[in-house]
Short mmCIF file of N, CA, C and O in Angstrom, two decimals:
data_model
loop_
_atom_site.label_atom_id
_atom_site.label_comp_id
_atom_site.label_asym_id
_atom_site.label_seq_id
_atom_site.Cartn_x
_atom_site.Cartn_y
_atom_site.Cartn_z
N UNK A 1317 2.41 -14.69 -37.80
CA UNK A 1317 2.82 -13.65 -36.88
C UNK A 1317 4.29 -13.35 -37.12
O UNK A 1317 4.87 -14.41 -37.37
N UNK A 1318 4.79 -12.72 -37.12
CA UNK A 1318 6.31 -11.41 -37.09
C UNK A 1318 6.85 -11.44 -36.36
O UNK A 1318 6.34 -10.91 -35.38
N UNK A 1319 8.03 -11.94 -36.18
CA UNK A 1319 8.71 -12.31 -34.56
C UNK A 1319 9.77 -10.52 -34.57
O UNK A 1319 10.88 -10.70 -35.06
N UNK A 1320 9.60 -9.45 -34.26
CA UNK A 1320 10.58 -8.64 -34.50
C UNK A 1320 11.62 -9.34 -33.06
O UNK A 1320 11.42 -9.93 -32.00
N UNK A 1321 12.49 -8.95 -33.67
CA UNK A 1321 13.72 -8.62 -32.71
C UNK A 1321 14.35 -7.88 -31.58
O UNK A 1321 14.76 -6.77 -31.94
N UNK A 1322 14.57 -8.16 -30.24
CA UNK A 1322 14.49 -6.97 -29.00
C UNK A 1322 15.50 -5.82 -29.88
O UNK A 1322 15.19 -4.63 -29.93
N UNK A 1323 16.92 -6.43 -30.67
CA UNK A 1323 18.22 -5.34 -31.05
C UNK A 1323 17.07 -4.42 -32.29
O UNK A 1323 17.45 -3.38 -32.83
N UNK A 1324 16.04 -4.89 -32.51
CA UNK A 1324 15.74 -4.15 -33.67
C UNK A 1324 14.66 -3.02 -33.36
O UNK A 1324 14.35 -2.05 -34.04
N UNK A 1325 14.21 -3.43 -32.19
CA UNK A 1325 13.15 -1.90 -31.56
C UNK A 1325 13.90 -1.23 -30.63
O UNK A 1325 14.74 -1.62 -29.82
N UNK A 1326 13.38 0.00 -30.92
CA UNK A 1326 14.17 0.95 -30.32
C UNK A 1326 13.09 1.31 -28.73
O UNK A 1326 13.38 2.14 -27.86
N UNK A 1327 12.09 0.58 -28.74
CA UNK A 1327 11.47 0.58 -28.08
C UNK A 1327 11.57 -0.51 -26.56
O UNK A 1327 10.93 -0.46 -25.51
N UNK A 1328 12.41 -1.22 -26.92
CA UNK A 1328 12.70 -2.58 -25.71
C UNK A 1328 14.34 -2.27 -25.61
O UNK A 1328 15.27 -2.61 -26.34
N UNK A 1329 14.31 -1.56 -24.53
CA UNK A 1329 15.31 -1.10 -23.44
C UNK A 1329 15.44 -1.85 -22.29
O UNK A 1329 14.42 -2.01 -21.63
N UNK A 1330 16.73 -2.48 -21.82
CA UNK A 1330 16.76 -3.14 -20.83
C UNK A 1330 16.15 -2.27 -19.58
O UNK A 1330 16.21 -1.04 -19.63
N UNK A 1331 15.58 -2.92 -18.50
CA UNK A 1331 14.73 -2.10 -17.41
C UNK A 1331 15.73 -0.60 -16.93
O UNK A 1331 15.49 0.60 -17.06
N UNK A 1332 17.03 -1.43 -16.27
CA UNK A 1332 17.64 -0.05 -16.30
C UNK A 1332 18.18 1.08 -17.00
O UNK A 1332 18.51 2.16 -16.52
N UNK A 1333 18.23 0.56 -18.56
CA UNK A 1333 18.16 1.96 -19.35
C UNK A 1333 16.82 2.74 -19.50
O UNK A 1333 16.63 3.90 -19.87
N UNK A 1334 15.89 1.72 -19.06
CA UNK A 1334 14.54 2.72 -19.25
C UNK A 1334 14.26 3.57 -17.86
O UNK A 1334 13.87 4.73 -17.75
N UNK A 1335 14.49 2.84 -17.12
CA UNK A 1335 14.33 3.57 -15.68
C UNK A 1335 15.24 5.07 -16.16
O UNK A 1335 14.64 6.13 -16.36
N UNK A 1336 16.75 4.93 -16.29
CA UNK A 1336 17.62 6.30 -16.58
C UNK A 1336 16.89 7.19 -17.60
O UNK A 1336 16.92 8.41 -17.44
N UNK A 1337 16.16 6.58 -18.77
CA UNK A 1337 15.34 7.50 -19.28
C UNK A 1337 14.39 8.33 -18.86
O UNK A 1337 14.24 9.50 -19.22
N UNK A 1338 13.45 7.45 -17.75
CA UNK A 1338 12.56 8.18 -17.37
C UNK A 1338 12.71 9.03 -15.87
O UNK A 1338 11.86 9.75 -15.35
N UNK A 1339 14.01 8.73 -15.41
CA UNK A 1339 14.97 9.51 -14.58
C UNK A 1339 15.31 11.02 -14.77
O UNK A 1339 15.20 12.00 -14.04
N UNK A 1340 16.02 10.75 -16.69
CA UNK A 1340 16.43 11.90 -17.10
C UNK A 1340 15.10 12.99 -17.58
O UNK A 1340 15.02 14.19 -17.31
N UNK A 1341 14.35 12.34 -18.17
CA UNK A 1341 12.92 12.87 -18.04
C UNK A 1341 12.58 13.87 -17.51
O UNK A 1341 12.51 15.01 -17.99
N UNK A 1342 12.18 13.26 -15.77
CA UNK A 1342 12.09 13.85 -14.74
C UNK A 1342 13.11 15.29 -14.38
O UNK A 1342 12.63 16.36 -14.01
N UNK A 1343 14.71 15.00 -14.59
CA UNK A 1343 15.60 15.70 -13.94
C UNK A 1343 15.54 16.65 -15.07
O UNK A 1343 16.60 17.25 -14.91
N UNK A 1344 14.80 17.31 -16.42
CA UNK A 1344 14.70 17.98 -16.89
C UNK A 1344 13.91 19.28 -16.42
O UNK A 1344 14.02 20.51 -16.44
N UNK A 1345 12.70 17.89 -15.82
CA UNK A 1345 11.67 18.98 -15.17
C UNK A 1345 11.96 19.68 -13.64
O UNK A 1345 11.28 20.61 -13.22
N UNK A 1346 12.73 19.26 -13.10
CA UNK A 1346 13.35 20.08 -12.32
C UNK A 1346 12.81 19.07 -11.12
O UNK A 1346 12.50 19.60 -10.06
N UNK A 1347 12.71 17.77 -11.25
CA UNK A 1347 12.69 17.20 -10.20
C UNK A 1347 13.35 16.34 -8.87
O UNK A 1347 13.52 15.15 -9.12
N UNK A 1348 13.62 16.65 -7.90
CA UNK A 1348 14.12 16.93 -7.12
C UNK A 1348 14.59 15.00 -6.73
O UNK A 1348 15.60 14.30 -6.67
N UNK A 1349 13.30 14.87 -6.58
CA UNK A 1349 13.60 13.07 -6.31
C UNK A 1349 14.21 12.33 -7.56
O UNK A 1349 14.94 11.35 -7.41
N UNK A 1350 13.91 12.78 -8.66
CA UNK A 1350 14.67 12.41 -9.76
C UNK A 1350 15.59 11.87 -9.60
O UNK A 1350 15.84 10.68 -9.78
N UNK A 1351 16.59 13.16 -9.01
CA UNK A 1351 17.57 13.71 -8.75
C UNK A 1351 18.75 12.78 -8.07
O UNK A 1351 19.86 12.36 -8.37
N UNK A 1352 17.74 12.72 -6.86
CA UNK A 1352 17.99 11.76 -5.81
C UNK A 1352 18.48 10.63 -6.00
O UNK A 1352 19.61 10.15 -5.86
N UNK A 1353 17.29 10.17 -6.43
CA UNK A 1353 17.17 8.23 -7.25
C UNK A 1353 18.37 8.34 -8.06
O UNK A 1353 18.83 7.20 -8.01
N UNK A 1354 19.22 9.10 -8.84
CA UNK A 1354 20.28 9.34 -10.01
C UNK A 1354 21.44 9.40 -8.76
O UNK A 1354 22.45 8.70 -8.73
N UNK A 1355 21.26 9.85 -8.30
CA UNK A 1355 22.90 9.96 -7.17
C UNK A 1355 22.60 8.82 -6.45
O UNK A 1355 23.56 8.05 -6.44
N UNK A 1356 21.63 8.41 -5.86
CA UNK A 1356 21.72 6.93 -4.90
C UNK A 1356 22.26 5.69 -5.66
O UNK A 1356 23.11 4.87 -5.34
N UNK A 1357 21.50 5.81 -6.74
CA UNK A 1357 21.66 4.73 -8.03
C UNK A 1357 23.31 4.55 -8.18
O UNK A 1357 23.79 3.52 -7.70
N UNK A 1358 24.08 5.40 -8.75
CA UNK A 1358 25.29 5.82 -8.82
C UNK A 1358 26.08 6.20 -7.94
O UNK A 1358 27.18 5.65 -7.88
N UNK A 1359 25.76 7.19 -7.04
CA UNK A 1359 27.18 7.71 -6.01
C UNK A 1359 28.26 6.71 -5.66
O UNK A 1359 29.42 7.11 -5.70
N UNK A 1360 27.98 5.31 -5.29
CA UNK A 1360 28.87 4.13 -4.85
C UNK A 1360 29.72 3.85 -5.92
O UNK A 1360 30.92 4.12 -5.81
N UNK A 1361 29.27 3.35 -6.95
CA UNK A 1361 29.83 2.79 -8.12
C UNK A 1361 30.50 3.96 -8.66
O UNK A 1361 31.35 3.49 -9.42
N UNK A 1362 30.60 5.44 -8.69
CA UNK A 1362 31.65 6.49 -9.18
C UNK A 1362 32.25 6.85 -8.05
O UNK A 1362 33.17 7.65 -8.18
N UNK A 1363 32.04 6.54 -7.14
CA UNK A 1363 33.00 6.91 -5.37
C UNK A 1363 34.01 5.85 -6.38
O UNK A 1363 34.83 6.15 -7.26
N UNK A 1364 33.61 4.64 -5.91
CA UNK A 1364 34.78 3.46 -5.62
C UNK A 1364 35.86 3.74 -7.14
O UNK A 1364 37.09 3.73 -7.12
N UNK A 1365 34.92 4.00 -8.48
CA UNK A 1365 35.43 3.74 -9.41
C UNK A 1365 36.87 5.28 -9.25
O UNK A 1365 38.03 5.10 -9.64
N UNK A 1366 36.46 6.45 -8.70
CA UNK A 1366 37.22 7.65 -8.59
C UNK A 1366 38.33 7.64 -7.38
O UNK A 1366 39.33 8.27 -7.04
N UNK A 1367 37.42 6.35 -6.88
CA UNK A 1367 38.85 6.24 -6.09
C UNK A 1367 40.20 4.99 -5.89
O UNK A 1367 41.25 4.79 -5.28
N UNK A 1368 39.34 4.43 -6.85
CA UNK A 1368 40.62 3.33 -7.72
C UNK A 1368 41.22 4.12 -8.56
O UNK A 1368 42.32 3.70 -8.94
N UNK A 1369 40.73 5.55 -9.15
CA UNK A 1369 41.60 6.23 -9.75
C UNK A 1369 42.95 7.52 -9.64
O UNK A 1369 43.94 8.06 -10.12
N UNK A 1370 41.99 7.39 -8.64
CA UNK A 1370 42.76 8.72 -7.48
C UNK A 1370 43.59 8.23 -6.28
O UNK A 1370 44.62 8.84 -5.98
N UNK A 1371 43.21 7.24 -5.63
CA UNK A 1371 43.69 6.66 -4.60
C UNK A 1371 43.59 7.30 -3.55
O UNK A 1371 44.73 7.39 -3.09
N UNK A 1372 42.54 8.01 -2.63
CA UNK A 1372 42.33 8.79 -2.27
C UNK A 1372 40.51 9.13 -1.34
O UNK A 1372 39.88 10.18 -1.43
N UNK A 1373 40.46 8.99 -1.26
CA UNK A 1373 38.76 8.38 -0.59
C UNK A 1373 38.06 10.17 -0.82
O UNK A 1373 37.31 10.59 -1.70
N UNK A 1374 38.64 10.81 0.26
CA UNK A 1374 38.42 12.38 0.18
C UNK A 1374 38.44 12.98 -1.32
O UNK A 1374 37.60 13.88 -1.44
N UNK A 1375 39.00 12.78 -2.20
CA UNK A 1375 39.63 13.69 -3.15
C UNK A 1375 38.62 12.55 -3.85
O UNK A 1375 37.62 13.27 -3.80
N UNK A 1376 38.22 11.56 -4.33
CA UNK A 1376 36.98 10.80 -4.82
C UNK A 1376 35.59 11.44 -4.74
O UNK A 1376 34.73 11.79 -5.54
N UNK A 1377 35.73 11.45 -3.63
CA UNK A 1377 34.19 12.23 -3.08
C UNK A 1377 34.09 13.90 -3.87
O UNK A 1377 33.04 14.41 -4.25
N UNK A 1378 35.09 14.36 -3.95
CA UNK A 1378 34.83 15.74 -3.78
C UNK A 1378 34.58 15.42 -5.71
O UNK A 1378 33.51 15.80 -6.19
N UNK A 1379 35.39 14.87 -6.47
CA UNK A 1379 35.22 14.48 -7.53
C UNK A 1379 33.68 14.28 -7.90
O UNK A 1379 33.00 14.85 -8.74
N UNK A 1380 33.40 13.39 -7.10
CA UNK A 1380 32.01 12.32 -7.32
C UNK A 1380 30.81 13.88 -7.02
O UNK A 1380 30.06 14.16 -7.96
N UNK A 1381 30.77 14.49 -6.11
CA UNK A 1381 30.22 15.38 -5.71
C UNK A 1381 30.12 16.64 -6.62
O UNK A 1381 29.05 17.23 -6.77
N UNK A 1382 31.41 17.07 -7.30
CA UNK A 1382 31.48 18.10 -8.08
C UNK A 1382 30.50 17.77 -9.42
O UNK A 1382 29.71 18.59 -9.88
N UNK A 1383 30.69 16.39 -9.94
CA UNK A 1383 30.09 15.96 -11.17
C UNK A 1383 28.44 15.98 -10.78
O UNK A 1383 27.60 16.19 -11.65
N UNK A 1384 28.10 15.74 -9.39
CA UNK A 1384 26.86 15.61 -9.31
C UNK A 1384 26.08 16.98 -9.07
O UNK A 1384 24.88 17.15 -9.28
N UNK A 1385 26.85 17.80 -8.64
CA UNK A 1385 26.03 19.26 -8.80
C UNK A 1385 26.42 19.98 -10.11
O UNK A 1385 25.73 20.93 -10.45
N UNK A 1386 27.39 19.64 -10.82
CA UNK A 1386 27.31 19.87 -12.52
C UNK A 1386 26.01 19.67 -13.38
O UNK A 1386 25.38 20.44 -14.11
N UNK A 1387 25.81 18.04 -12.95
CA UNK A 1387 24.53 17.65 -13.20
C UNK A 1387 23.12 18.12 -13.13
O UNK A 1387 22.27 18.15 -14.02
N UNK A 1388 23.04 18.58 -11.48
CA UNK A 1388 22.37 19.19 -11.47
C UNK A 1388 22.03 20.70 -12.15
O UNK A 1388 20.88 21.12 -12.27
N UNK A 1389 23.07 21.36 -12.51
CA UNK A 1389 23.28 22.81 -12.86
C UNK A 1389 23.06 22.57 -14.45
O UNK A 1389 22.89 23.43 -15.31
N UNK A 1390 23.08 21.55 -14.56
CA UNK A 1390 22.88 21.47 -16.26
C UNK A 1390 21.66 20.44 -16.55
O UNK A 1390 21.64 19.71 -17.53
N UNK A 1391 20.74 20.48 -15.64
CA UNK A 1391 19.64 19.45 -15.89
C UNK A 1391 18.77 19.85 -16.87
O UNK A 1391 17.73 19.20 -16.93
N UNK A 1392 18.93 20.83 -17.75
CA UNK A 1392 17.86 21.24 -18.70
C UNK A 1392 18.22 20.92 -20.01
O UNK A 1392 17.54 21.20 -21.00
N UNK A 1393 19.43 20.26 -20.01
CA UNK A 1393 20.12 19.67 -20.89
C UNK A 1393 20.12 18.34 -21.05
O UNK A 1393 20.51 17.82 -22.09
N UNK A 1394 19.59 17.55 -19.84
CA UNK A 1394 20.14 16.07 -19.64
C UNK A 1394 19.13 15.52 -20.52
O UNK A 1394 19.16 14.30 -20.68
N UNK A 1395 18.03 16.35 -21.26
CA UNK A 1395 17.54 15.46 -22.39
C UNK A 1395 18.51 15.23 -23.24
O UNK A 1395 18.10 14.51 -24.15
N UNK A 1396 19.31 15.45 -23.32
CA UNK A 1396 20.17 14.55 -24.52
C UNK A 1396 20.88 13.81 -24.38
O UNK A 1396 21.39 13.25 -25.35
N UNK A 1397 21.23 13.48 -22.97
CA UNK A 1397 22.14 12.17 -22.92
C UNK A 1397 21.09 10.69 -23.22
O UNK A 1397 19.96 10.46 -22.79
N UNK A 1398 21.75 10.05 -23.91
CA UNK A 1398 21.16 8.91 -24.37
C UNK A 1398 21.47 7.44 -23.29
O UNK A 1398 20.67 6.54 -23.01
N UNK A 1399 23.06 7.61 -22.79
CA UNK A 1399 23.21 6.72 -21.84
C UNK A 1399 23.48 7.32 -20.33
O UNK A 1399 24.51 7.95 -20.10
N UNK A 1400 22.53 7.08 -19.38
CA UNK A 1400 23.26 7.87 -17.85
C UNK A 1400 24.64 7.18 -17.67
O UNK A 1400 25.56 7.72 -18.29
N UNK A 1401 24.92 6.19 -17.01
CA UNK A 1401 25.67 5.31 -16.72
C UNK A 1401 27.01 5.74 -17.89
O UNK A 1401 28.07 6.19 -17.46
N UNK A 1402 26.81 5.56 -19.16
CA UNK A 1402 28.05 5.89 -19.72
C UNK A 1402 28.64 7.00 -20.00
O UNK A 1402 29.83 7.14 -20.29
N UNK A 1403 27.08 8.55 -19.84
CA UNK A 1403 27.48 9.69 -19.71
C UNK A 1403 28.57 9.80 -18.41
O UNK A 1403 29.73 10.21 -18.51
N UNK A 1404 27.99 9.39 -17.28
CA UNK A 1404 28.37 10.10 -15.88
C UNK A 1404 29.69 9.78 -15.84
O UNK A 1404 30.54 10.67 -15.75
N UNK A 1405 30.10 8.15 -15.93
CA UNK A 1405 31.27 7.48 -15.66
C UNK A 1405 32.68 8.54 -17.03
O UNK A 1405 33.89 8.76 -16.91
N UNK A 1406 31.67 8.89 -18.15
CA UNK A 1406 33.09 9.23 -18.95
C UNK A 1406 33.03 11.14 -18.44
O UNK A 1406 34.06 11.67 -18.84
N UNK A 1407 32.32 11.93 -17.88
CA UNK A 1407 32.34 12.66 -17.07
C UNK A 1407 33.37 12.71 -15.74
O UNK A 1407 34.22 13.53 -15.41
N UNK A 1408 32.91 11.45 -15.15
CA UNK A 1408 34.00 11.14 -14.18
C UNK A 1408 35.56 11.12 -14.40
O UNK A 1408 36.51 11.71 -13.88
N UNK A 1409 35.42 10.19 -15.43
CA UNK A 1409 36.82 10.21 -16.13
C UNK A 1409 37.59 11.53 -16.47
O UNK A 1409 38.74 11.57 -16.02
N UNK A 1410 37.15 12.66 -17.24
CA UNK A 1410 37.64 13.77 -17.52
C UNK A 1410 37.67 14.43 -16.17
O UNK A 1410 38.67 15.13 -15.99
N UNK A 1411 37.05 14.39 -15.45
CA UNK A 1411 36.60 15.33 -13.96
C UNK A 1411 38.53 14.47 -13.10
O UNK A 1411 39.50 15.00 -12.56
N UNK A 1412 38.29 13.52 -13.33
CA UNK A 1412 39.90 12.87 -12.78
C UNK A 1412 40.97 13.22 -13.18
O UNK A 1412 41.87 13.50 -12.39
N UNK A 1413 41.15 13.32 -14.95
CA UNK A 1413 42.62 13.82 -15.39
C UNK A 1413 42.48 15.21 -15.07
O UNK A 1413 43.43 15.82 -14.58
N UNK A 1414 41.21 15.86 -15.34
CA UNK A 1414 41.72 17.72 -14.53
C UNK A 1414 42.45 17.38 -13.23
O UNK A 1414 42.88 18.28 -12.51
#
């Protein structure tokens, strides 16, 4: 028997990169809970992270918020992000130095 390797299939994705796959999936097709599950998942962890950057709680949010209806406005696209988590956060990042 063939022992392959998890780094060598492209097929064995840790649970939460597969979940974001089949997230982004969804948020192609215009689904609404998708949607949802993608901002619940995240909103905390880019609040706190935008507002260790900003210093600023209000001006975080509006940040965190702007990126997430971007998202939405461009969901026919989000088949091509390969990572959510590292798309959104380096999104965030540029969305901060503007």
């Amino acid at each position: 028997m063939k022992v392959i390797s998890p780094t060598h299939s492209p097929l064995i994705l840790p649970a939460a990169a597969r979940n974001d796959i089949i997230l982004l999936r969804a948020l192609v097709q215009d689904d609404e809970p998708a949607f949802a599950e993608i901002y619940d998942r995240y909103w905390d962890a880019l609040h706190a992270h935008a507002c260790r950057k900003l210093g600023c709680p209000h001006e975080a949010e509006e940040v965190v918020q702007d990126l997430f209806v971007a998202l939405w406005h461009k969901r026919h696209g989000a088949g091509e992000i390969q990572q959510l988590n590292a798309y959104l956060f380096t999104a965030l990042k540029y969305r901060v130095i503007d």
